[in-house]
Coordinates of C-alpha atoms and ligand atoms in Angstrom, one line a residue:
M1 CA -0.3 0.0 -0.1
S2 CA 2.9 2.5 0.0
E3 CA 4.8 1.9 -3.1
A4 CA 3.1 5.4 -4.3
G5 CA 4.6 7.4 -1.7
T6 CA 8.3 8.0 -0.9
T7 CA 7.9 9.8 2.3
G8 CA 5.2 7.5 3.9
A9 CA 2.4 9.9 2.8
P10 CA 0.5 8.6 0.1
R11 CA 0.5 10.3 -3.3
V12 CA -2.7 11.9 -4.7
A13 CA -4.1 11.0 -8.0
I14 CA -6.9 12.5 -10.0
V15 CA -8.7 10.3 -12.6
T16 CA -11.4 12.2 -14.6
G17 CA -14.4 10.3 -15.8
A18 CA -13.6 7.7 -13.2
A19 CA -17.8 6.8 -12.2
R20 CA -17.4 4.0 -14.6
G21 CA -15.4 2.1 -17.5
I22 CA -11.6 2.6 -17.8
G23 CA -11.6 5.8 -15.3
A24 CA -13.4 3.5 -12.6
A25 CA -10.8 0.7 -13.1
T26 CA -8.0 3.0 -13.1
A27 CA -9.1 4.8 -9.8
Q28 CA -9.2 1.2 -8.2
R29 CA -5.9 0.1 -9.6
L30 CA -4.3 3.4 -8.5
A31 CA -5.7 3.1 -4.8
Q32 CA -4.5 -0.5 -4.7
D33 CA -1.0 1.0 -5.9
G34 CA -1.1 3.1 -2.6
F35 CA -2.5 6.4 -4.1
A36 CA -5.2 8.6 -2.5
V37 CA -7.4 8.8 -5.5
A38 CA -9.7 11.7 -6.4
V39 CA -12.8 10.2 -8.5
L40 CA -13.8 13.0 -10.6
D41 CA -17.1 13.0 -13.0
L42 CA -19.7 15.0 -14.2
D43 CA -21.9 14.0 -11.6
E44 CA -20.7 13.4 -7.9
G45 CA -23.4 10.9 -7.0
Q46 CA -22.2 8.7 -9.8
A47 CA -18.6 9.1 -8.7
K48 CA -19.6 7.7 -5.2
G49 CA -19.8 4.0 -6.5
T50 CA -16.2 4.0 -7.5
V51 CA -15.2 5.5 -4.2
E52 CA -17.0 2.9 -2.2
A53 CA -15.3 0.4 -4.0
I54 CA -11.9 1.7 -3.3
E55 CA -12.9 2.2 0.6
A56 CA -13.9 -1.4 0.4
A57 CA -10.9 -2.6 -0.5
G58 CA -9.0 -0.3 2.2
G59 CA -7.9 2.7 -0.1
R60 CA -8.6 6.2 0.2
A61 CA -10.9 8.3 -2.2
L62 CA -12.7 11.2 -2.8
A63 CA -15.8 11.9 -5.2
I64 CA -15.6 15.2 -6.8
G65 CA -18.4 16.4 -9.3
A66 CA -17.1 18.5 -12.0
D67 CA -17.5 19.2 -16.0
V68 CA -13.8 19.1 -17.1
S69 CA -14.7 21.5 -19.9
D70 CA -15.7 24.2 -17.5
A71 CA -12.6 26.3 -16.2
E72 CA -14.1 27.4 -12.9
Q73 CA -15.4 24.0 -12.1
V74 CA -11.9 22.5 -12.7
E75 CA -10.2 25.1 -10.7
A76 CA -12.5 24.5 -7.8
A77 CA -12.2 20.9 -8.1
V78 CA -8.5 20.9 -8.0
A79 CA -8.3 23.3 -5.3
R80 CA -10.9 20.9 -3.1
I81 CA -8.8 17.8 -4.0
A82 CA -5.5 19.7 -2.8
S83 CA -7.2 20.7 0.5
E84 CA -9.2 17.6 1.3
L85 CA -6.8 14.9 0.0
G86 CA -3.5 16.5 -0.7
A87 CA -1.8 18.0 -3.3
P88 CA -2.4 16.1 -6.6
T89 CA 0.8 15.0 -8.4
V90 CA -0.7 12.4 -10.9
L91 CA -3.5 13.3 -13.4
V92 CA -5.2 10.9 -15.6
N93 CA -7.1 12.6 -18.3
N94 CA -9.8 9.8 -18.9
A95 CA -13.2 11.6 -19.2
G96 CA -14.4 11.4 -22.7
V97 CA -17.6 11.4 -24.8
L98 CA -18.7 10.1 -28.3
R99 CA -20.9 12.3 -30.8
D100 CA -20.2 10.0 -34.0
N101 CA -21.6 10.9 -37.3
M102 CA -20.5 11.0 -40.9
L103 CA -18.7 14.2 -41.8
F104 CA -21.7 15.4 -43.9
K105 CA -24.3 14.9 -40.9
M106 CA -21.9 16.1 -38.3
S107 CA -23.7 19.2 -36.5
E108 CA -21.3 22.0 -35.1
S109 CA -22.4 21.0 -31.7
D110 CA -21.2 17.3 -32.3
W111 CA -17.9 18.6 -33.1
D112 CA -17.6 21.3 -30.2
I113 CA -18.8 18.9 -27.5
V114 CA -16.1 16.3 -28.4
M115 CA -13.4 18.7 -28.6
N116 CA -14.3 20.7 -25.3
V117 CA -14.5 17.5 -23.3
H118 CA -11.4 15.7 -24.6
L119 CA -9.1 18.4 -25.6
K120 CA -10.0 21.5 -23.6
G121 CA -11.1 19.3 -20.7
A122 CA -7.5 17.8 -20.6
F123 CA -5.9 21.3 -21.2
L124 CA -7.9 22.7 -18.2
M125 CA -7.3 20.0 -16.0
T126 CA -3.6 19.8 -16.6
R127 CA -3.0 23.4 -16.4
A128 CA -5.0 23.3 -12.8
A129 CA -3.0 20.2 -11.5
Q130 CA 0.7 21.1 -13.1
K131 CA 1.6 23.7 -10.3
H132 CA 1.2 21.0 -7.7
M133 CA 3.7 18.8 -9.8
I134 CA 5.9 21.6 -10.2
E135 CA 5.9 22.4 -6.3
A136 CA 6.5 18.8 -5.5
T137 CA 9.2 18.4 -8.4
W138 CA 7.5 15.1 -9.2
G139 CA 4.3 14.3 -11.4
R140 CA 2.9 12.0 -13.8
I141 CA 0.3 13.0 -16.6
V142 CA -1.5 10.2 -18.7
N143 CA -4.0 11.2 -21.4
L144 CA -6.4 8.7 -22.8
S145 CA -5.9 8.8 -26.7
S146 CA -7.5 6.1 -29.0
T147 CA -6.8 3.9 -32.1
S148 CA -9.1 6.4 -33.8
A149 CA -6.4 8.9 -33.7
L150 CA -5.3 7.1 -36.8
G151 CA -8.6 7.8 -38.5
N152 CA -11.9 6.2 -38.1
R153 CA -15.1 6.4 -40.3
G154 CA -17.9 8.4 -38.4
Q155 CA -15.5 10.0 -36.1
A156 CA -14.0 13.1 -37.7
N157 CA -14.3 14.8 -34.4
Y158 CA -13.3 12.2 -32.0
S159 CA -10.4 11.1 -34.1
T160 CA -9.1 14.8 -34.3
A161 CA -9.4 15.2 -30.6
K162 CA -7.7 12.1 -29.9
A163 CA -4.8 12.9 -32.3
G164 CA -4.7 16.1 -31.0
L165 CA -4.2 14.8 -27.4
Q166 CA -1.2 13.1 -28.4
G167 CA 0.4 16.3 -29.8
F168 CA -0.5 17.8 -26.3
T169 CA 1.0 14.8 -24.4
K170 CA 4.4 15.4 -26.3
T171 CA 4.3 19.2 -25.6
L172 CA 3.7 18.6 -21.8
A173 CA 6.6 16.0 -21.9
I174 CA 8.9 18.7 -23.1
E175 CA 7.9 21.6 -21.0
L176 CA 7.4 19.9 -17.7
G177 CA 10.4 17.1 -18.0
K178 CA 12.7 19.4 -15.9
F179 CA 10.3 19.3 -13.0
G180 CA 10.5 15.7 -12.9
V181 CA 6.9 15.6 -14.6
T182 CA 6.4 12.9 -17.2
A183 CA 3.6 12.8 -19.7
N184 CA 2.2 9.8 -21.7
A185 CA -0.7 8.7 -23.8
I186 CA -2.5 5.5 -24.0
A187 CA -4.4 4.7 -27.0
P188 CA -6.6 1.8 -26.4
G189 CA -8.2 -0.2 -29.2
F190 CA -11.7 -2.1 -28.5
I191 CA -12.4 -1.9 -24.7
E192 CA -15.8 -3.1 -23.2
T193 CA -17.4 -0.5 -21.6
E194 CA -20.7 1.7 -21.7
M195 CA -18.9 3.6 -24.4
T196 CA -18.5 0.7 -26.9
K197 CA -22.0 -0.6 -25.8
A198 CA -23.5 2.6 -26.9
T199 CA -21.8 2.2 -30.2
A200 CA -23.2 -1.3 -30.6
E201 CA -26.8 -0.1 -29.8
R202 CA -26.5 2.8 -32.2
M203 CA -25.5 0.5 -34.9
G204 CA -28.3 -2.0 -34.0
I205 CA -25.7 -4.9 -33.1
P206 CA -26.3 -6.8 -30.0
F207 CA -23.3 -6.2 -27.7
D208 CA -22.2 -9.9 -27.6
D209 CA -22.1 -9.9 -31.4
F210 CA -20.2 -6.6 -31.7
I211 CA -17.6 -8.2 -29.0
K212 CA -17.5 -11.3 -31.1
G213 CA -16.9 -9.4 -34.4
A214 CA -14.5 -7.0 -32.9
A215 CA -12.4 -9.8 -31.3
S216 CA -12.1 -12.0 -34.5
M217 CA -9.9 -9.1 -36.0
I218 CA -7.8 -8.5 -33.0
P219 CA -4.7 -10.7 -32.9
V220 CA -5.0 -11.5 -29.1
S221 CA -8.3 -12.9 -30.0
R222 CA -10.2 -10.9 -27.5
T223 CA -11.5 -7.4 -27.0
G224 CA -9.9 -5.2 -24.0
K225 CA -11.2 -4.8 -20.4
P226 CA -10.9 -1.6 -18.6
E227 CA -8.3 -3.3 -16.3
D228 CA -6.2 -3.9 -19.2
I229 CA -5.7 0.0 -19.6
A230 CA -5.6 0.7 -15.8
H231 CA -2.4 -1.7 -15.9
L232 CA -0.6 0.6 -18.3
V233 CA -1.6 3.6 -16.5
S234 CA -0.2 2.0 -13.3
F235 CA 3.1 1.4 -15.2
F236 CA 3.2 5.1 -16.5
V237 CA 2.7 6.5 -12.9
S238 CA 5.2 4.4 -11.1
E239 CA 8.3 5.7 -9.9
G240 CA 10.5 3.4 -12.0
A241 CA 8.9 5.0 -15.1
G242 CA 10.6 8.6 -14.8
F243 CA 12.5 8.1 -18.1
V244 CA 9.6 7.2 -20.3
S245 CA 7.9 10.5 -21.5
G246 CA 6.2 11.8 -24.5
Q247 CA 5.3 8.2 -25.7
V248 CA 1.9 6.9 -27.2
V249 CA 1.3 3.2 -26.6
Y250 CA -1.3 1.6 -28.6
A251 CA -2.9 -0.9 -26.5
A252 CA -5.2 -2.7 -29.0
G253 CA -4.3 -6.5 -28.6
G254 CA -2.0 -6.1 -31.7
P255 CA -0.2 -3.6 -33.6
K256 CA -3.0 -2.2 -35.7
A257 CA -6.0 -0.1 -35.1
Ligands
LIG301 P1 -17.4 5.6 -20.8 O1 -17.8 4.5 -19.9 O2 -18.5 6.5 -21.5 O3 -16.9 6.7 -19.3 C1 -16.7 8.0 -19.6 C2 -16.9 8.8 -18.2 O4 -16.5 10.2 -18.5 C3 -18.3 8.8 -17.9 O5 -18.4 8.6 -16.5 C4 -18.9 10.2 -18.2 O6 -19.8 10.7 -17.4 C5 -17.6 10.9 -18.0 N1 -17.5 12.4 -18.6 C6 -17.8 12.6 -19.9 N2 -18.0 13.8 -19.9 C7 -17.5 14.5 -19.0 C8 -16.9 15.7 -18.6 N3 -17.2 16.9 -19.2 N4 -16.5 16.1 -17.2 C9 -16.1 14.9 -16.3 N5 -16.5 13.7 -16.7 C10 -17.0 13.5 -17.9 O7 -16.0 5.7 -21.3 P2 -14.9 4.6 -21.5 O8 -15.2 3.6 -22.4 O9 -14.5 4.1 -20.0 O10 -13.5 5.6 -22.1 C11 -12.6 6.3 -21.3 C12 -11.9 7.3 -22.2 O11 -11.0 6.2 -22.8 C13 -12.4 8.1 -22.9 O12 -11.7 9.3 -23.2 C14 -12.4 7.2 -24.4 O13 -12.5 8.2 -25.3 C15 -11.3 6.5 -24.2 N6 -11.3 5.3 -24.9 C16 -12.2 4.5 -24.8 C17 -12.1 3.3 -25.8 C18 -13.1 2.0 -25.5 O14 -13.1 1.1 -26.5 N7 -14.0 1.9 -24.5 C19 -11.3 3.1 -26.6 C20 -10.3 4.0 -26.8 C21 -10.3 5.3 -26.2 P3 -21.5 10.6 -17.6 O15 -21.6 9.3 -17.8 O16 -22.1 11.5 -16.9 O17 -21.6 11.2 -19.2

């Protein structure tokens, strides 16, 4: 329980979009690794489920309701985390939404919502949290990109945002490296969550069939679980990963999206 802290006090991690899916699994994994975890999501009530799971396993966590695309809410959330849990030195920018549509049918609001949550959200959260990392001369930032960054039909907005997050990650690595802060991105392939379930529903395919179809094209013959991504986050935020920065790891069960 104390790998995360070098002085005995636990380090504090923020995971956005942690009420469910990849974020919830990541929050639980980081708590197991010894971090006190701020479970941030749009709705504080929804975030409480993840907090209860962490506490039941003997960890420490705080539910925080905030919209990552709203600067005032982000600043208030990070200030509350710093005062109630301690200065955050790990940030996982995971909150995400889909507004898929073919380009000719994509509305301005489909575009804006996706850019605001993924790109502006990661920018605002990172800007608010980095000062604590710089003060501590230690920090770890992990951004959730996607294999869609390489291009995906029906996702002009999402693929642009996820590719943008890769450039953001590399720039953070360059700017913050001298303060002991690393920044890396994870680009998952198909992970079984509410997000992929909603895509299956929209396409009118039962989720089990959708999973089987995807698995048949993945070299390891299965789709991913949230825990697969949480494992990689755990590596990137570990003490020993301090020389790995500005990288994008495709976690997709094979080399291709
Ligand atoms: P998910 O199950 O849909 O969970 C996303 C969470 O983010 C939800 O709890 C959602 O809250 C929250 N959220 C949305 N907008 C927010 C905002 N403005 N502020 C704070 N929280 C917000 O998604 P997931 O599948 O776990 O995906 C997590 C991340 O991995 C996303 O960035 C996604 O793009 C990326 N990813 C996923 C896959 C995959 O196959 N699942 C693949 C590649 C990349 P609400 O429920 O209240 O909306």
